[in-house]
PDB file of C-alpha atoms in Angstrom:
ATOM      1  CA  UNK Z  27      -7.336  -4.707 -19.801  1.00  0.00           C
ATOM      2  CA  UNK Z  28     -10.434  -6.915 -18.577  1.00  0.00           C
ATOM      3  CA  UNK Z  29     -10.395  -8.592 -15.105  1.00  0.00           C
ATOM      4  CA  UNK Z  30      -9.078 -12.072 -15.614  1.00  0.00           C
ATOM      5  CA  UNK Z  31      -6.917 -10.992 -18.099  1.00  0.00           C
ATOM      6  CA  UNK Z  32      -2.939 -11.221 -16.958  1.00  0.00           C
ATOM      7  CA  UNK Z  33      -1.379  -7.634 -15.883  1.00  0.00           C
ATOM      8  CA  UNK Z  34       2.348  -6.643 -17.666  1.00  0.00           C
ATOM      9  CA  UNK Z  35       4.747  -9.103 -17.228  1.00  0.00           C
ATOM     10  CA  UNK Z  36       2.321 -11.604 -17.078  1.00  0.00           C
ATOM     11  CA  UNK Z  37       2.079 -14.973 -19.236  1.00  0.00           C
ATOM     12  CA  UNK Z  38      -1.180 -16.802 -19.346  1.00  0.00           C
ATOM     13  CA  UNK Z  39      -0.571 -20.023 -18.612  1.00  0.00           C
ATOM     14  CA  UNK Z  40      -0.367 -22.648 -22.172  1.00  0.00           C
ATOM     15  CA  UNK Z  41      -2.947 -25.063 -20.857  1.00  0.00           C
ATOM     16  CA  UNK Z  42      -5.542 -22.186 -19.748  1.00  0.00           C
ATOM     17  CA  UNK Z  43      -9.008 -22.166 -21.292  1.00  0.00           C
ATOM     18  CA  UNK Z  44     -10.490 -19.480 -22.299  1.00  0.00           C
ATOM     19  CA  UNK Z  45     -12.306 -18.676 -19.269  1.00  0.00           C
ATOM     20  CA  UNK Z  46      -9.037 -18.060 -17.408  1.00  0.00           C
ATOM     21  CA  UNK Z  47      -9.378 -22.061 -15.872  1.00  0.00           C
ATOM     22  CA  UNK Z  48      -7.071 -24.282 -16.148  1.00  0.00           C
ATOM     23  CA  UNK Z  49      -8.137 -28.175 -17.094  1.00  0.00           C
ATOM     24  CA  UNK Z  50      -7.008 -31.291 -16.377  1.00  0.00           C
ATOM     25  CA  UNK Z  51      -6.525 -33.833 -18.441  1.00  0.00           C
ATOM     26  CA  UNK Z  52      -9.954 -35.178 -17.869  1.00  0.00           C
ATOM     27  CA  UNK Z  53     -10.968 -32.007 -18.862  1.00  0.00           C
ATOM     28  CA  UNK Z  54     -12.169 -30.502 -15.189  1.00  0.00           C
ATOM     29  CA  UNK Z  55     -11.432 -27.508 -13.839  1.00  0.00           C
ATOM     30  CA  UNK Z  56      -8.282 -26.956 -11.600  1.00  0.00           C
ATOM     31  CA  UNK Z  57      -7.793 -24.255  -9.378  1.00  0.00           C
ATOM     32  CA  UNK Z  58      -3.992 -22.866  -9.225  1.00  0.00           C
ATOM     33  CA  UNK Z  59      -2.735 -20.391  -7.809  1.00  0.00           C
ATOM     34  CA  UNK Z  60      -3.257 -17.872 -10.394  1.00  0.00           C
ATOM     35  CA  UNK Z  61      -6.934 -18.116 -10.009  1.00  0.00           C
ATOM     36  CA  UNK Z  62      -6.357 -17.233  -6.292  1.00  0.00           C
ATOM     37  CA  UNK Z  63      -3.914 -14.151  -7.226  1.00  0.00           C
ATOM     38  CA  UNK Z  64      -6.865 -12.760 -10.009  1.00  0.00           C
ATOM     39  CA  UNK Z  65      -9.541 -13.315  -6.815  1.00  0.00           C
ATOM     40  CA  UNK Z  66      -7.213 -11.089  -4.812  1.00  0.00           C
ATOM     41  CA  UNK Z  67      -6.264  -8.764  -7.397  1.00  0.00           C
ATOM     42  CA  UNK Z  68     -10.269  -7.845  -8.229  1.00  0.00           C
ATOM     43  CA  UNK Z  69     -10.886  -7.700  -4.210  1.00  0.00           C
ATOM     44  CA  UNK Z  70      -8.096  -5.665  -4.149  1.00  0.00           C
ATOM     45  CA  UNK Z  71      -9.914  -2.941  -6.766  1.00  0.00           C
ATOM     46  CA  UNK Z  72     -13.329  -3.195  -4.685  1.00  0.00           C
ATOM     47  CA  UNK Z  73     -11.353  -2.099  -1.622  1.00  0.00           C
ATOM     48  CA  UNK Z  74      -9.584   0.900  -3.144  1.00  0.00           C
ATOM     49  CA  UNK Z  75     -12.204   2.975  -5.417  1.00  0.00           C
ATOM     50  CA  UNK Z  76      -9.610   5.922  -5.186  1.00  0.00           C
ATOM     51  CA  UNK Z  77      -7.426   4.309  -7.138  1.00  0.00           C
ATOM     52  CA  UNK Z  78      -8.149   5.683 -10.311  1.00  0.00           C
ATOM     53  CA  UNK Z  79      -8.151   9.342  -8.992  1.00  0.00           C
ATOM     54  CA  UNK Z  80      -4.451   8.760  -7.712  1.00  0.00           C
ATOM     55  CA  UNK Z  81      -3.014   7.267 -10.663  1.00  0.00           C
ATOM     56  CA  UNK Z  82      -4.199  10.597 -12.545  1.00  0.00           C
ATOM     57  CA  UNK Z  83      -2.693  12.860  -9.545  1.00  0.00           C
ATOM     58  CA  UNK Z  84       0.605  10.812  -9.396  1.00  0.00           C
ATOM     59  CA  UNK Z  85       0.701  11.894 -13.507  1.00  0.00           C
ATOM     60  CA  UNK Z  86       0.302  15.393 -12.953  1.00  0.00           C
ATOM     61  CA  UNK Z  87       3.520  14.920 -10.100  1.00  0.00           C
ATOM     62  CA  UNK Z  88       5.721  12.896 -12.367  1.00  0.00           C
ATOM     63  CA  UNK Z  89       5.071  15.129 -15.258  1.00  0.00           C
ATOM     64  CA  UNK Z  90       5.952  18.170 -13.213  1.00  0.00           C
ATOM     65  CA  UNK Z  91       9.114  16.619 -11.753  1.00  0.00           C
ATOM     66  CA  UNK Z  92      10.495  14.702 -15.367  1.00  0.00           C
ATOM     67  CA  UNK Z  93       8.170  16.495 -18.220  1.00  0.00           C
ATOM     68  CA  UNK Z  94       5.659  14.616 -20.141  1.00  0.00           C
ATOM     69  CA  UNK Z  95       8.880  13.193 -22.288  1.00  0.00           C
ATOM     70  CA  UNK Z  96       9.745  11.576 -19.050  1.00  0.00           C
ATOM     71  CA  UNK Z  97       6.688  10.443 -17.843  1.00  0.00           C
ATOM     72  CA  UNK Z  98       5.794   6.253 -18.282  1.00  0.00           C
ATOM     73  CA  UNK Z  99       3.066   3.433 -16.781  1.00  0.00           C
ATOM     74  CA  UNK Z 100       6.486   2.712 -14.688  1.00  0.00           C
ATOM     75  CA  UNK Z 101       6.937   6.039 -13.019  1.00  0.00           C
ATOM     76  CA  UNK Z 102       3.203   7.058 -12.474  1.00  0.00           C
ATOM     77  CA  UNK Z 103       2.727   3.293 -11.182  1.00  0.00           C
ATOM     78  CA  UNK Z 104       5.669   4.031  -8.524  1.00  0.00           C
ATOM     79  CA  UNK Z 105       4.823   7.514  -7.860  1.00  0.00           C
ATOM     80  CA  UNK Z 106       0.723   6.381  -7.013  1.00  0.00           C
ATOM     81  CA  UNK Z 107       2.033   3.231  -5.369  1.00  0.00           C
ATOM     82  CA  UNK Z 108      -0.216   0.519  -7.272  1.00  0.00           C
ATOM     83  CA  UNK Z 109       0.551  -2.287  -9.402  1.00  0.00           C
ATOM     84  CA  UNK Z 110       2.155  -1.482 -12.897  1.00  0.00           C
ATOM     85  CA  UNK Z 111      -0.588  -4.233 -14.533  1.00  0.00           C
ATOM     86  CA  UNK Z 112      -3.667  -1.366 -13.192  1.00  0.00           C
ATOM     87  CA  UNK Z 113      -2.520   1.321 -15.646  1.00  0.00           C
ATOM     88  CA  UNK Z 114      -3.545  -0.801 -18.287  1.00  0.00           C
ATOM     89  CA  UNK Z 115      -6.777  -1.450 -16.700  1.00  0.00           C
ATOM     90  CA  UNK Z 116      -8.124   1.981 -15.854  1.00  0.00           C
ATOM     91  CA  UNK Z 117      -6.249   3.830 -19.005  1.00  0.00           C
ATOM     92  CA  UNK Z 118      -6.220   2.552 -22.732  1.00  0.00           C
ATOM     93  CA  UNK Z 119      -2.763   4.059 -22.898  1.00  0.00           C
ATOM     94  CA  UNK Z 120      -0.357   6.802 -21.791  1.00  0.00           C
ATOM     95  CA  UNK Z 121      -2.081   9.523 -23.913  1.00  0.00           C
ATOM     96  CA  UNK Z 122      -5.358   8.799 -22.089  1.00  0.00           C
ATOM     97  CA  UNK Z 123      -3.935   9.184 -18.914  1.00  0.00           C
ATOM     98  CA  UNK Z 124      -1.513  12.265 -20.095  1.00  0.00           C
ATOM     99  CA  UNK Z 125      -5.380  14.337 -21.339  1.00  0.00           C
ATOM    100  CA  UNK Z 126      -7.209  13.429 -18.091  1.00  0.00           C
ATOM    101  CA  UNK Z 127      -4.528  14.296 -16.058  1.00  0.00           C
ATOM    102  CA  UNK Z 128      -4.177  17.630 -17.992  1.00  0.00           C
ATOM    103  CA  UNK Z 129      -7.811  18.328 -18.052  1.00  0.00           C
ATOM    104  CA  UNK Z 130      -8.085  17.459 -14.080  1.00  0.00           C
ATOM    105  CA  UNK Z 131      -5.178  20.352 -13.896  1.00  0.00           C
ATOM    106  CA  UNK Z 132      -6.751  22.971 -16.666  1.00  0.00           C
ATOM    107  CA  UNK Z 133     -10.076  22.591 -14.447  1.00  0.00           C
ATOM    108  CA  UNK Z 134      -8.490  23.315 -11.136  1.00  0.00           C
ATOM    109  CA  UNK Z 135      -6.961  26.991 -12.107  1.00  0.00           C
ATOM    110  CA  UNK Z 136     -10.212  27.230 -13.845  1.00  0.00           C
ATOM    111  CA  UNK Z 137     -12.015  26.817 -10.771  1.00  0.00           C
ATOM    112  CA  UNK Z 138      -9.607  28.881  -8.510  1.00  0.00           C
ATOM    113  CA  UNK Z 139      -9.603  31.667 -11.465  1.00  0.00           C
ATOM    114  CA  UNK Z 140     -13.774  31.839 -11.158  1.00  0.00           C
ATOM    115  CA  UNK Z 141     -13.584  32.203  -7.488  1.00  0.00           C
ATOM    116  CA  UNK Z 142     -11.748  35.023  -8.000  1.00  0.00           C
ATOM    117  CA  UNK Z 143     -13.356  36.796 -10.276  1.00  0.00           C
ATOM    118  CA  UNK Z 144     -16.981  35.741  -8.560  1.00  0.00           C
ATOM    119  CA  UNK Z 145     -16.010  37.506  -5.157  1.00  0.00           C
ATOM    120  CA  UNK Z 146     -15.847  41.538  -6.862  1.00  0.00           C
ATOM    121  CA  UNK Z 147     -18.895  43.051  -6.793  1.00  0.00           C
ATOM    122  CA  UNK Z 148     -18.053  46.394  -8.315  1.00  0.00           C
ATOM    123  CA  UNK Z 149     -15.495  47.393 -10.682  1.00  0.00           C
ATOM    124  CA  UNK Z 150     -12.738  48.716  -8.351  1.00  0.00           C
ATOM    125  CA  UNK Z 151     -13.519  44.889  -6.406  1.00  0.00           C
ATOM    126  CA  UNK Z 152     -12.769  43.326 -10.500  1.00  0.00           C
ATOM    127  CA  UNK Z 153      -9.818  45.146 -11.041  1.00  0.00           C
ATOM    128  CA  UNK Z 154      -8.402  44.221  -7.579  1.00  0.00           C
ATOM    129  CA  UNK Z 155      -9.619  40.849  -8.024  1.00  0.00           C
ATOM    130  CA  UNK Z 156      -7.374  40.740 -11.599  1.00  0.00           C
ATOM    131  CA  UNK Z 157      -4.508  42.071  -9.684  1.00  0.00           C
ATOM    132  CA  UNK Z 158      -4.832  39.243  -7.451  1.00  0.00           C
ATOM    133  CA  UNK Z 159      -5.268  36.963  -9.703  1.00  0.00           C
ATOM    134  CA  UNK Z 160      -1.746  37.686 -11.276  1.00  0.00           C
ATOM    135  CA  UNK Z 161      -0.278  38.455  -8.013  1.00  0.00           C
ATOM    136  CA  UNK Z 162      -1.792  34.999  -6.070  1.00  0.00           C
ATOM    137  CA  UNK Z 163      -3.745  32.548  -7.573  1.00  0.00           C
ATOM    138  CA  UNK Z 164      -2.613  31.565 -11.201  1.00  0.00           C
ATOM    139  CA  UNK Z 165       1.178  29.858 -11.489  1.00  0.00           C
ATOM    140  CA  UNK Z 166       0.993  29.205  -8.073  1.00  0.00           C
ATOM    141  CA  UNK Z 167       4.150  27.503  -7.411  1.00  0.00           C
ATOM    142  CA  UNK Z 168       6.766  26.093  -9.615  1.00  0.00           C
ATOM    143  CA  UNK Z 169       4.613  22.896 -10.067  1.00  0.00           C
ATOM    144  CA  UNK Z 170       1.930  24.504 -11.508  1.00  0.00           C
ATOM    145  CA  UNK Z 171       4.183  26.850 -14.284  1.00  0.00           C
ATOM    146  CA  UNK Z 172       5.907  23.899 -15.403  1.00  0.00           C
ATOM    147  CA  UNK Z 173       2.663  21.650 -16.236  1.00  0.00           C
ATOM    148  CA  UNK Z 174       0.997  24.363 -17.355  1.00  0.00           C
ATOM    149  CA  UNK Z 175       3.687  25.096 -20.382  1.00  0.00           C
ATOM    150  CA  UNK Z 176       3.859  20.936 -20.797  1.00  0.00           C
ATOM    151  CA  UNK Z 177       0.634  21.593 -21.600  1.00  0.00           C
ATOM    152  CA  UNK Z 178       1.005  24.067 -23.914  1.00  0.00           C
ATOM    153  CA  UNK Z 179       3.461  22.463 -25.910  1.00  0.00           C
ATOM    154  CA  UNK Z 180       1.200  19.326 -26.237  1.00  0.00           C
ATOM    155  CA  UNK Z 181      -1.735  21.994 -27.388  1.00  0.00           C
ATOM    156  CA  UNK Z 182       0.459  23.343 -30.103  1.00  0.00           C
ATOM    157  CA  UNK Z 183       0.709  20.570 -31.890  1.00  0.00           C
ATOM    158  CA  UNK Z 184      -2.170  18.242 -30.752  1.00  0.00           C
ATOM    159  CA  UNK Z 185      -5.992  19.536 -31.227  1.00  0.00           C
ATOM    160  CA  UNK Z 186      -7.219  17.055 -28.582  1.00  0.00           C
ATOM    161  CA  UNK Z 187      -4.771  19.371 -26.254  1.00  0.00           C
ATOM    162  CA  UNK Z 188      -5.943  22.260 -27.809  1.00  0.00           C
ATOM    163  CA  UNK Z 189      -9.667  21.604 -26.678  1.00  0.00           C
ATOM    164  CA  UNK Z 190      -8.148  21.714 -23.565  1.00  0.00           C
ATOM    165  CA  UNK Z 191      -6.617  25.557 -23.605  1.00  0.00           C
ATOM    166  CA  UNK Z 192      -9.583  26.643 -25.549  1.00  0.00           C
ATOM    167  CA  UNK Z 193     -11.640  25.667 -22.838  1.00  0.00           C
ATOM    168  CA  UNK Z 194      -9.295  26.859 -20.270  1.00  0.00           C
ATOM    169  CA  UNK Z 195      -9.070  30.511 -21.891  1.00  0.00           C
ATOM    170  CA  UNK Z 196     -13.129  30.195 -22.727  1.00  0.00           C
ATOM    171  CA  UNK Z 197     -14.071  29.628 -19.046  1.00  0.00           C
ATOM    172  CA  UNK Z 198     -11.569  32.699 -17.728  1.00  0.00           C
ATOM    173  CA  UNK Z 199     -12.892  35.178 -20.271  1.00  0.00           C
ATOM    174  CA  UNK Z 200     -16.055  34.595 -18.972  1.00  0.00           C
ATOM    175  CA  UNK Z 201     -15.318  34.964 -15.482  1.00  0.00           C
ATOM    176  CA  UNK Z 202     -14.186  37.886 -17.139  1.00  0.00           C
ATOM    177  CA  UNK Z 203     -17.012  39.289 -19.010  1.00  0.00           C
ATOM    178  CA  UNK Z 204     -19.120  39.491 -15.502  1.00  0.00           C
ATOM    179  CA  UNK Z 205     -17.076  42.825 -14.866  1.00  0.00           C
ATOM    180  CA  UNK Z 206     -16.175  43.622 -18.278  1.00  0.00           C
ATOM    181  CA  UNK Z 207     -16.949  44.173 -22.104  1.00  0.00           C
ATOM    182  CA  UNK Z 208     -15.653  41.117 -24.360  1.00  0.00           C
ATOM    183  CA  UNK Z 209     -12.767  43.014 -25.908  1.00  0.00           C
ATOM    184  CA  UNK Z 210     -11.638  43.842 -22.333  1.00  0.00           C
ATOM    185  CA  UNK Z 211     -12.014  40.769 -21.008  1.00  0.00           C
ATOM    186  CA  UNK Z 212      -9.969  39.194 -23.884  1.00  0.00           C
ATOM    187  CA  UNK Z 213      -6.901  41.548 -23.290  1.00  0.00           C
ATOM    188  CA  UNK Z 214      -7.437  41.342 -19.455  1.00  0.00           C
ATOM    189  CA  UNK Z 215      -6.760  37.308 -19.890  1.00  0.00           C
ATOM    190  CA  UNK Z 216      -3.733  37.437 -21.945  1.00  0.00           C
ATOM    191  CA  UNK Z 217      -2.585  40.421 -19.802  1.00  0.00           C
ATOM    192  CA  UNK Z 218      -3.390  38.272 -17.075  1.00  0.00           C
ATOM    193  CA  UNK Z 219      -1.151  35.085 -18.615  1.00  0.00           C
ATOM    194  CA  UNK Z 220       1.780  37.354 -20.044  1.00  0.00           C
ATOM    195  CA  UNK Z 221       2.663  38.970 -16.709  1.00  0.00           C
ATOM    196  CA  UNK Z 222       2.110  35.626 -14.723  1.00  0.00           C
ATOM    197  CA  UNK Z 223       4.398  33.862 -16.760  1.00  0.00           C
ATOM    198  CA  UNK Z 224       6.829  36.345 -16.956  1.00  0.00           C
ATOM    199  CA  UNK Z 225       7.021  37.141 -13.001  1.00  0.00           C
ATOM    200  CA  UNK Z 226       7.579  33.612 -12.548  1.00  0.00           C
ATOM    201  CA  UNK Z 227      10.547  33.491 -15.259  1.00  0.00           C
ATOM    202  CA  UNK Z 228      12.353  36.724 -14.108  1.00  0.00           C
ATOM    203  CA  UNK Z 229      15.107  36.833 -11.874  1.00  0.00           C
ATOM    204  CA  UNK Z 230      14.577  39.583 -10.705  1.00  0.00           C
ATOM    205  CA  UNK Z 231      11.426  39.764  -8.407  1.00  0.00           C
ATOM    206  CA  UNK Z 232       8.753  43.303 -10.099  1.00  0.00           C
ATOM    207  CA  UNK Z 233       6.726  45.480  -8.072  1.00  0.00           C
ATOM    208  CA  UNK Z 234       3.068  44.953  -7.401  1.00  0.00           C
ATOM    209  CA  UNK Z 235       2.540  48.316  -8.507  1.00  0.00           C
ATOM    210  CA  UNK Z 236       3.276  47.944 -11.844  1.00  0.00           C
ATOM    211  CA  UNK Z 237       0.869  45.077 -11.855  1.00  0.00           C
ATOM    212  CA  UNK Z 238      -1.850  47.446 -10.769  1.00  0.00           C
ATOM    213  CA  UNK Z 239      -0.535  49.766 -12.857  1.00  0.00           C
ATOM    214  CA  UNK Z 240      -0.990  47.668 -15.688  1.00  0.00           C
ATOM    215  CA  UNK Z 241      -4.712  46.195 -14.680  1.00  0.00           C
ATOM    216  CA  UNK Z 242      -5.257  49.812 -14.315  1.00  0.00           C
ATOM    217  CA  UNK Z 243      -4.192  51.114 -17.728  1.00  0.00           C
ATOM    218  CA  UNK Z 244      -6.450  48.238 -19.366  1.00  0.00           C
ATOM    219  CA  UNK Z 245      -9.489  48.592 -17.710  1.00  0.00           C
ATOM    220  CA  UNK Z 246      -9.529  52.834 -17.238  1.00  0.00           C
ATOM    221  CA  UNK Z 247     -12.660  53.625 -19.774  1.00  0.00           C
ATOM    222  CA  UNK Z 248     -13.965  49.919 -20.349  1.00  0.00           C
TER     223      UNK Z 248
END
């Protein structure tokens, strides 16, 4: 949606012109009080340049709290606390706003993930910093398990999702690869996924030794 066009739930007016005035019969311009509400609505944008960034934050919350089945322009509208007519402005749709908001989360592990890995600077530092990573920095909380599998389910069945995980998995095996040989680092990030997902799903808390014990197995002779 354009400025000057009317937000949802809004009817433009029978007698407006094209140019969003309305005429008298005469044929002049008239100024009512739509005109003024437009004026304030555009100000309104000019004054709050973070809007757009919340919107896509307020997704990621509503998805984690409802799922992406539950997620609407009505809920992430509520949740970021702007008008319902300004998801329609700064998103085509709901499945623009679903893959930015995904991509905005992918990249944040991402980031956390290289940081990790970019702090070892020997082997036995790589291997800890693997541990860690299981251990610390990936599934961080509830929130973050349960967008990352709405994501996954999207991926398996969408490819624009998919670009999304391939990127996700490219940029960790390459943190990766700084430490260790391609074939390592490849089993290192599913090991890395696998026992992340599945010390967040058990009820019954593991040791951190058999993490270690596990990093340890998998990177012995590589």
């Amino acid at each position: 949606m354009h400025d000057g066009e009317p937000a949802l739930g809004e009817e433009r007016s029978p007698s407006a012109s094209r140019g969003g005035e309305e005429r008298s019969p005469s044929g002049s311009a008239s100024r009512g009080p739509g005109e003024t509400s437009r004026r304030g609505s555009r100000q309104g944008r000019r004054n709050d340049p973070g809007r757009r960034d919340r919107i896509v934050d307020a997704c990621l919350k509503v998805i984690a709290r409802d799922g992406v089945a539950g997620t609407s322009h009505r809920r992430v509208a509520a949740e970021a606390d702007v008008p319902l007519g300004a998801m329609t402005y700064y998103f085509d749709g709901m499945g623009e706003l679903l893959h930015e908001a995904f991509a905005r989360f992918a990249t944040t592990v991402s980031d956390r993930f290289e940081a990790r890995m970019a702090q070892a600077r020997s082997r036995e530092e790589a291997r800890d910093a693997v541990v860690a990573l299981i251990l610390e920095d990936v599934f961080t909380s509830q929130r973050e398990l349960v967008l990352s599998h709405e994501l996954y389910t999207l991926a398996a069945r969408d490819a624009a999702y998919r670009d999304l995980t391939t990127a996700w998995m490219a940029r960790s095996r390459a943190a990766l690869e700084r430490h260790f040989d391609p074939e390592t680092a490849r089993m290192l990030d599913a090991l890395i996924e696998g026992l992340t997902i599945h010390r967040a799903l058990d009820a019954q808390a593991r040791d951190a030794r058999e993490v270690e014990l596990a990093v340890g197995r998998l990177t012995a002779s590589k």
